[in-house]
Amino acid sequence: MAENIQAIRGMHDILPDQTPRWHHVEAVLRRVMAAYGYREIRMPLVEKTELFKRSIGEVTDIVEKEMYTFEDRNGDSLTLRPEGTAGCLRACLEHGLIHNQAHRLWYAGPMFRHERPQKGRYRQFHQLGVEAYGMPGPDIDAELILLCRRLWRELGLGHKLELQLNSLGTAEERLAYRAKLVEYFRAHYEQLDEDSRRRLETNPLRILDSKNPELREVIEGAPVLAEEFGEESKAHFQGLLERLDEAGVAYGVNPRLVRGLDYYCRTVFEWVTQELGAQGTVCAGGRYDGLIEQLGGKGSAAVGFALGMERLIDLLDEPERFEAAAQPHAYLISVGGLAERKAVALAESLRDALPSLRLQEHRGGGGFKSQFKRADKSGAQVALILGDDEARDLTIGIKHLRTDAGQTTLAQAELVSFLQTLI
Ligand code: ATP
Ligand code: MG
């Protein structure tokens, strides 16, 4: 026998009993995005490799070791998108949506990173990304955070997610800080691990982001970026905190929060949970004003975030409860030559009359007993039973499958108003 071909490690099927919870989350996302005036954009899954190198940064985890990069048949280097910010900005620059304009956008879909697969960390995963262009003030940073809070609330997850905030200042301030940081870590070189020693040359801020517990102490003692802030950076961060206070958003300021991507400046934030173990960051984002110029556009403001859909869905309580929304309301059983012929037209007329009715018809023949079994398995609330007698009399049997109410008979003419009560 031929060997089964399996899915690629770290890339998962989302099976039919799981799609209802995805649909639920996606419906809430769409509603909340619309409630704040964000519009959807859809980009290709593949971009030129150069786009990610130039935006995310050559010395980030993503570009150094996580990208799915390949040569296509023309010899061009292409990459499966590891995130959406770069592609979204590329699309908006290409279509003239950036210069002198303001846009609020969102996208959702699969991202690809060659990481070590584990719970909450996959090689194909899904993100919701939200980006706001052309708005430089802290008011839009606050709006994005409020939008997140509403998402968690509507999903019943408000109590599970905590907000951490920091400011990375401007590029110049970071440069001054970088020098101090390098000096500090050089003086503590012995305490650094191999990764951090390498980062010391390439991207010393990332050392602060290290997940190695042995480095905690030396990181605790490092100088703080906020000491380098000029008036503008201070005012921006202060403006954000004031707005959050005003709206009653709880947050913690975490001076070690630097994020893994190079393009951030000023505000950065993460929503974290204690419930998912090591993969506790559900949503992360920040301001990236410099990226537009870096990609060849005219300088303008940009801020955004991405949330991991798998991690969000893992947080849902009783996710099975969403399956009811996908189960049929009714299951039509038909036994006998006349009944089987009449059943098809009957079912079609019911769908005509009730467009949101979910009606599943039995296929594949069999007696009452085996058809009832299928009806039960389908999750339907009622079985509609058509035998030859009912077909002749224009009646139909009704059996409630989820309660003890016995079987009744209705005139077919009354069926629409009966089914309406189930929808
Ligand atoms: P992490 O620190 O967990 O590696 P990150 O900094 O690489 O996250 P971002 O690039 O900011 O993450 O992506 C935003 C969100 O996307 C993360 O907070 C997480 O919820 C989700 N995410 C990132 N990488 C993965 C992955 N490999 N599998 C599943 N979800 C992911
Ligand atoms: Mg990562």
Short mmCIF file of C-alpha atoms in Angstrom, two decimals, residues 99-305:
data_model
loop_
_atom_site.label_atom_id
_atom_site.label_comp_id
_atom_site.label_asym_id
_atom_site.label_seq_id
_atom_site.Cartn_x
_atom_site.Cartn_y
_atom_site.Cartn_z
CA HIS A 99 1.30 60.46 0.66
CA ASN A 100 -0.83 63.17 2.33
CA GLN A 101 -3.53 60.72 3.31
CA ALA A 102 -4.83 58.90 6.33
CA HIS A 103 -6.01 55.30 6.18
CA ARG A 104 -7.21 52.73 8.67
CA LEU A 105 -6.75 49.20 7.36
CA TRP A 106 -6.90 45.58 8.41
CA TYR A 107 -6.09 42.20 6.90
CA ALA A 108 -6.21 38.64 8.07
CA GLY A 109 -4.67 35.45 6.79
CA PRO A 110 -1.83 32.98 6.95
CA MET A 111 1.78 33.92 7.69
CA PHE A 112 4.80 31.64 7.35
CA ARG A 113 7.85 31.34 9.59
CA HIS A 114 10.30 28.47 9.81
CA GLU A 115 10.33 28.21 13.61
CA ARG A 116 10.56 25.20 15.90
CA PRO A 117 6.95 24.01 16.08
CA GLN A 118 5.42 23.79 19.56
CA LYS A 119 2.13 24.71 21.15
CA GLY A 120 1.19 28.23 20.03
CA ARG A 121 4.11 28.37 17.59
CA TYR A 122 3.59 27.10 14.08
CA ARG A 123 5.17 27.40 10.65
CA GLN A 124 1.92 28.45 9.07
CA PHE A 125 -0.21 30.51 11.42
CA HIS A 126 -2.82 33.23 11.06
CA GLN A 127 -2.71 36.85 12.00
CA LEU A 128 -5.12 39.71 12.10
CA GLY A 129 -3.12 42.81 11.22
CA VAL A 130 -4.31 46.37 11.74
CA GLU A 131 -2.45 49.39 10.35
CA ALA A 132 -3.15 53.13 10.56
CA TYR A 133 -1.27 55.48 8.21
CA GLY A 134 -0.86 59.24 8.23
CA MET A 135 -1.72 59.93 11.87
CA PRO A 136 1.29 60.99 13.94
CA GLY A 137 -0.26 61.66 17.36
CA PRO A 138 -0.67 59.39 20.36
CA ASP A 139 -4.46 59.50 19.89
CA ILE A 140 -4.32 56.86 17.18
CA ASP A 141 -1.96 54.70 19.26
CA ALA A 142 -4.59 54.84 22.00
CA GLU A 143 -7.36 54.04 19.50
CA LEU A 144 -5.61 50.83 18.45
CA ILE A 145 -5.29 49.76 22.06
CA LEU A 146 -8.95 50.53 22.75
CA LEU A 147 -9.90 48.57 19.67
CA CYS A 148 -7.95 45.60 21.06
CA ARG A 149 -9.68 45.94 24.40
CA ARG A 150 -13.06 45.85 22.68
CA LEU A 151 -12.05 42.73 20.76
CA TRP A 152 -11.11 40.93 23.98
CA ARG A 153 -14.32 42.04 25.67
CA GLU A 154 -16.54 40.91 22.83
CA LEU A 155 -14.78 37.55 22.83
CA GLY A 156 -15.21 37.22 26.58
CA LEU A 157 -11.44 37.37 27.14
CA GLY A 158 -11.12 40.73 28.88
CA HIS A 159 -9.93 39.18 32.14
CA LYS A 160 -7.27 37.01 30.46
CA LEU A 161 -5.17 39.63 28.71
CA GLU A 162 -2.87 42.26 30.16
CA LEU A 163 -1.42 45.22 28.36
CA GLN A 164 2.29 46.02 28.49
CA LEU A 165 3.59 49.25 27.03
CA ASN A 166 6.85 50.95 26.32
CA SER A 167 8.26 53.72 24.18
CA LEU A 168 11.31 53.22 21.99
CA GLY A 169 11.75 56.95 21.34
CA THR A 170 13.11 58.20 18.03
CA ALA A 171 15.83 56.62 15.91
CA GLU A 172 18.34 59.22 17.15
CA GLU A 173 17.48 58.59 20.78
CA ARG A 174 17.83 54.88 20.22
CA LEU A 175 21.23 55.43 18.66
CA ALA A 176 22.45 57.29 21.73
CA TYR A 177 20.98 54.59 23.92
CA ARG A 178 22.53 51.86 21.83
CA ALA A 179 25.99 53.24 22.54
CA LYS A 180 25.34 53.20 26.29
CA LEU A 181 23.86 49.75 26.12
CA VAL A 182 26.82 48.33 24.21
CA GLU A 183 29.16 49.87 26.76
CA TYR A 184 27.15 48.30 29.60
CA PHE A 185 26.93 44.83 28.06
CA ARG A 186 30.63 44.91 27.10
CA ALA A 187 31.38 45.46 30.76
CA HIS A 188 29.22 42.40 31.56
CA TYR A 189 30.34 40.28 28.63
CA GLU A 190 30.99 37.20 30.77
CA GLN A 191 27.32 37.02 31.80
CA LEU A 192 25.97 37.03 28.21
CA ASP A 193 24.98 33.92 26.29
CA GLU A 194 26.13 33.18 22.78
CA ASP A 195 23.06 34.71 21.13
CA SER A 196 23.42 37.93 23.06
CA ARG A 197 27.12 38.23 22.31
CA ARG A 198 26.28 38.08 18.64
CA ARG A 199 23.48 40.61 19.14
CA LEU A 200 25.90 42.93 20.87
CA GLU A 201 27.50 43.59 17.48
CA THR A 202 24.37 43.49 15.32
CA ASN A 203 21.31 44.57 17.34
CA PRO A 204 22.08 45.16 21.03
CA LEU A 205 18.53 46.27 21.92
CA ARG A 206 17.34 42.77 21.17
CA ILE A 207 19.38 41.49 24.12
CA LEU A 208 16.74 43.11 26.34
CA ASP A 209 14.16 40.87 24.65
CA SER A 210 16.10 37.67 25.47
CA LYS A 211 13.98 34.86 26.90
CA ASN A 212 16.98 33.21 28.61
CA PRO A 213 16.28 33.36 32.39
CA GLU A 214 20.01 33.36 33.16
CA LEU A 215 20.25 36.78 31.59
CA ARG A 216 17.51 38.32 33.69
CA GLU A 217 19.81 39.86 36.25
CA VAL A 218 22.21 41.49 33.83
CA ILE A 219 19.27 42.82 31.81
CA GLU A 220 17.64 44.24 34.94
CA GLY A 221 20.75 46.30 35.56
CA ALA A 222 21.01 47.75 32.04
CA PRO A 223 20.48 51.47 31.41
CA VAL A 224 16.93 52.53 30.51
CA LEU A 225 16.01 54.00 27.14
CA ALA A 226 13.60 56.55 28.60
CA GLU A 227 16.57 58.44 30.04
CA GLU A 228 17.51 59.45 26.50
CA PHE A 229 14.09 60.84 25.59
CA GLY A 230 13.72 64.40 24.37
CA GLU A 231 10.59 66.49 24.91
CA GLU A 232 8.72 65.13 21.90
CA SER A 233 9.14 61.49 22.78
CA LYS A 234 8.18 62.19 26.36
CA ALA A 235 5.08 64.10 25.29
CA HIS A 236 4.01 61.38 22.88
CA PHE A 237 4.25 58.65 25.47
CA GLN A 238 2.63 60.82 28.12
CA GLY A 239 -0.18 61.64 25.70
CA LEU A 240 -0.80 57.95 25.15
CA LEU A 241 -0.84 57.13 28.87
CA GLU A 242 -3.24 60.00 29.60
CA ARG A 243 -5.68 58.78 27.00
CA LEU A 244 -5.53 55.25 28.30
CA ASP A 245 -6.07 56.48 31.86
CA GLU A 246 -9.02 58.54 30.69
CA ALA A 247 -10.56 55.48 29.04
CA GLY A 248 -9.89 53.31 32.08
CA VAL A 249 -7.43 50.96 30.35
CA ALA A 250 -5.17 49.08 32.76
CA TYR A 251 -1.55 48.75 31.61
CA GLY A 252 1.95 48.11 32.85
CA VAL A 253 4.91 50.09 31.54
CA ASN A 254 7.66 47.60 30.76
CA PRO A 255 10.96 49.35 29.94
CA ARG A 256 12.39 46.05 28.60
CA LEU A 257 9.75 45.67 25.92
CA VAL A 258 11.57 46.18 22.62
CA ARG A 259 9.76 43.88 20.13
CA GLY A 260 11.57 41.68 17.67
CA LEU A 261 11.32 43.84 14.57
CA ASP A 262 13.61 46.71 13.67
CA TYR A 263 11.09 49.17 12.34
CA TYR A 264 9.41 50.31 15.56
CA CYS A 265 9.77 53.76 17.15
CA ARG A 266 7.95 55.45 20.01
CA THR A 267 4.98 53.36 21.17
CA VAL A 268 5.29 49.59 21.40
CA PHE A 269 2.82 47.33 23.15
CA GLU A 270 1.94 43.70 23.79
CA TRP A 271 -1.14 41.98 25.12
CA VAL A 272 -0.04 38.97 27.11
CA THR A 273 -1.77 36.15 28.92
CA GLN A 274 -0.65 33.83 31.70
CA GLU A 275 -2.74 31.00 30.28
CA LEU A 276 -0.71 29.89 27.29
CA GLY A 277 2.64 29.11 28.88
CA ALA A 278 5.72 30.33 27.05
CA GLN A 279 3.71 31.53 24.02
CA GLY A 280 1.88 34.15 26.07
CA THR A 281 1.98 37.10 23.66
CA VAL A 282 -1.31 37.16 21.83
CA CYS A 283 -1.06 40.57 20.20
CA ALA A 284 1.81 42.94 19.59
CA GLY A 285 2.41 46.17 17.79
CA GLY A 286 3.64 49.70 17.78
CA ARG A 287 4.54 52.77 15.82
CA TYR A 288 6.85 52.53 12.81
CA ASP A 289 7.08 56.02 11.34
CA GLY A 290 10.45 55.39 9.67
CA LEU A 291 9.37 52.43 7.58
CA ILE A 292 7.61 54.39 4.86
CA GLU A 293 10.81 56.22 3.92
CA GLN A 294 12.77 53.02 4.22
CA LEU A 295 10.53 51.56 1.53
CA GLY A 296 10.99 54.56 -0.71
CA GLY A 297 7.84 56.52 0.17
CA LYS A 298 7.45 60.09 1.40
CA GLY A 299 7.79 60.13 5.20
CA SER A 300 4.56 59.73 7.05
CA ALA A 301 3.23 58.27 10.25
CA ALA A 302 2.34 54.62 10.69
CA VAL A 303 1.25 52.48 13.60
CA GLY A 304 -0.21 49.00 13.80
CA PHE A 305 -0.42 45.64 15.48
#
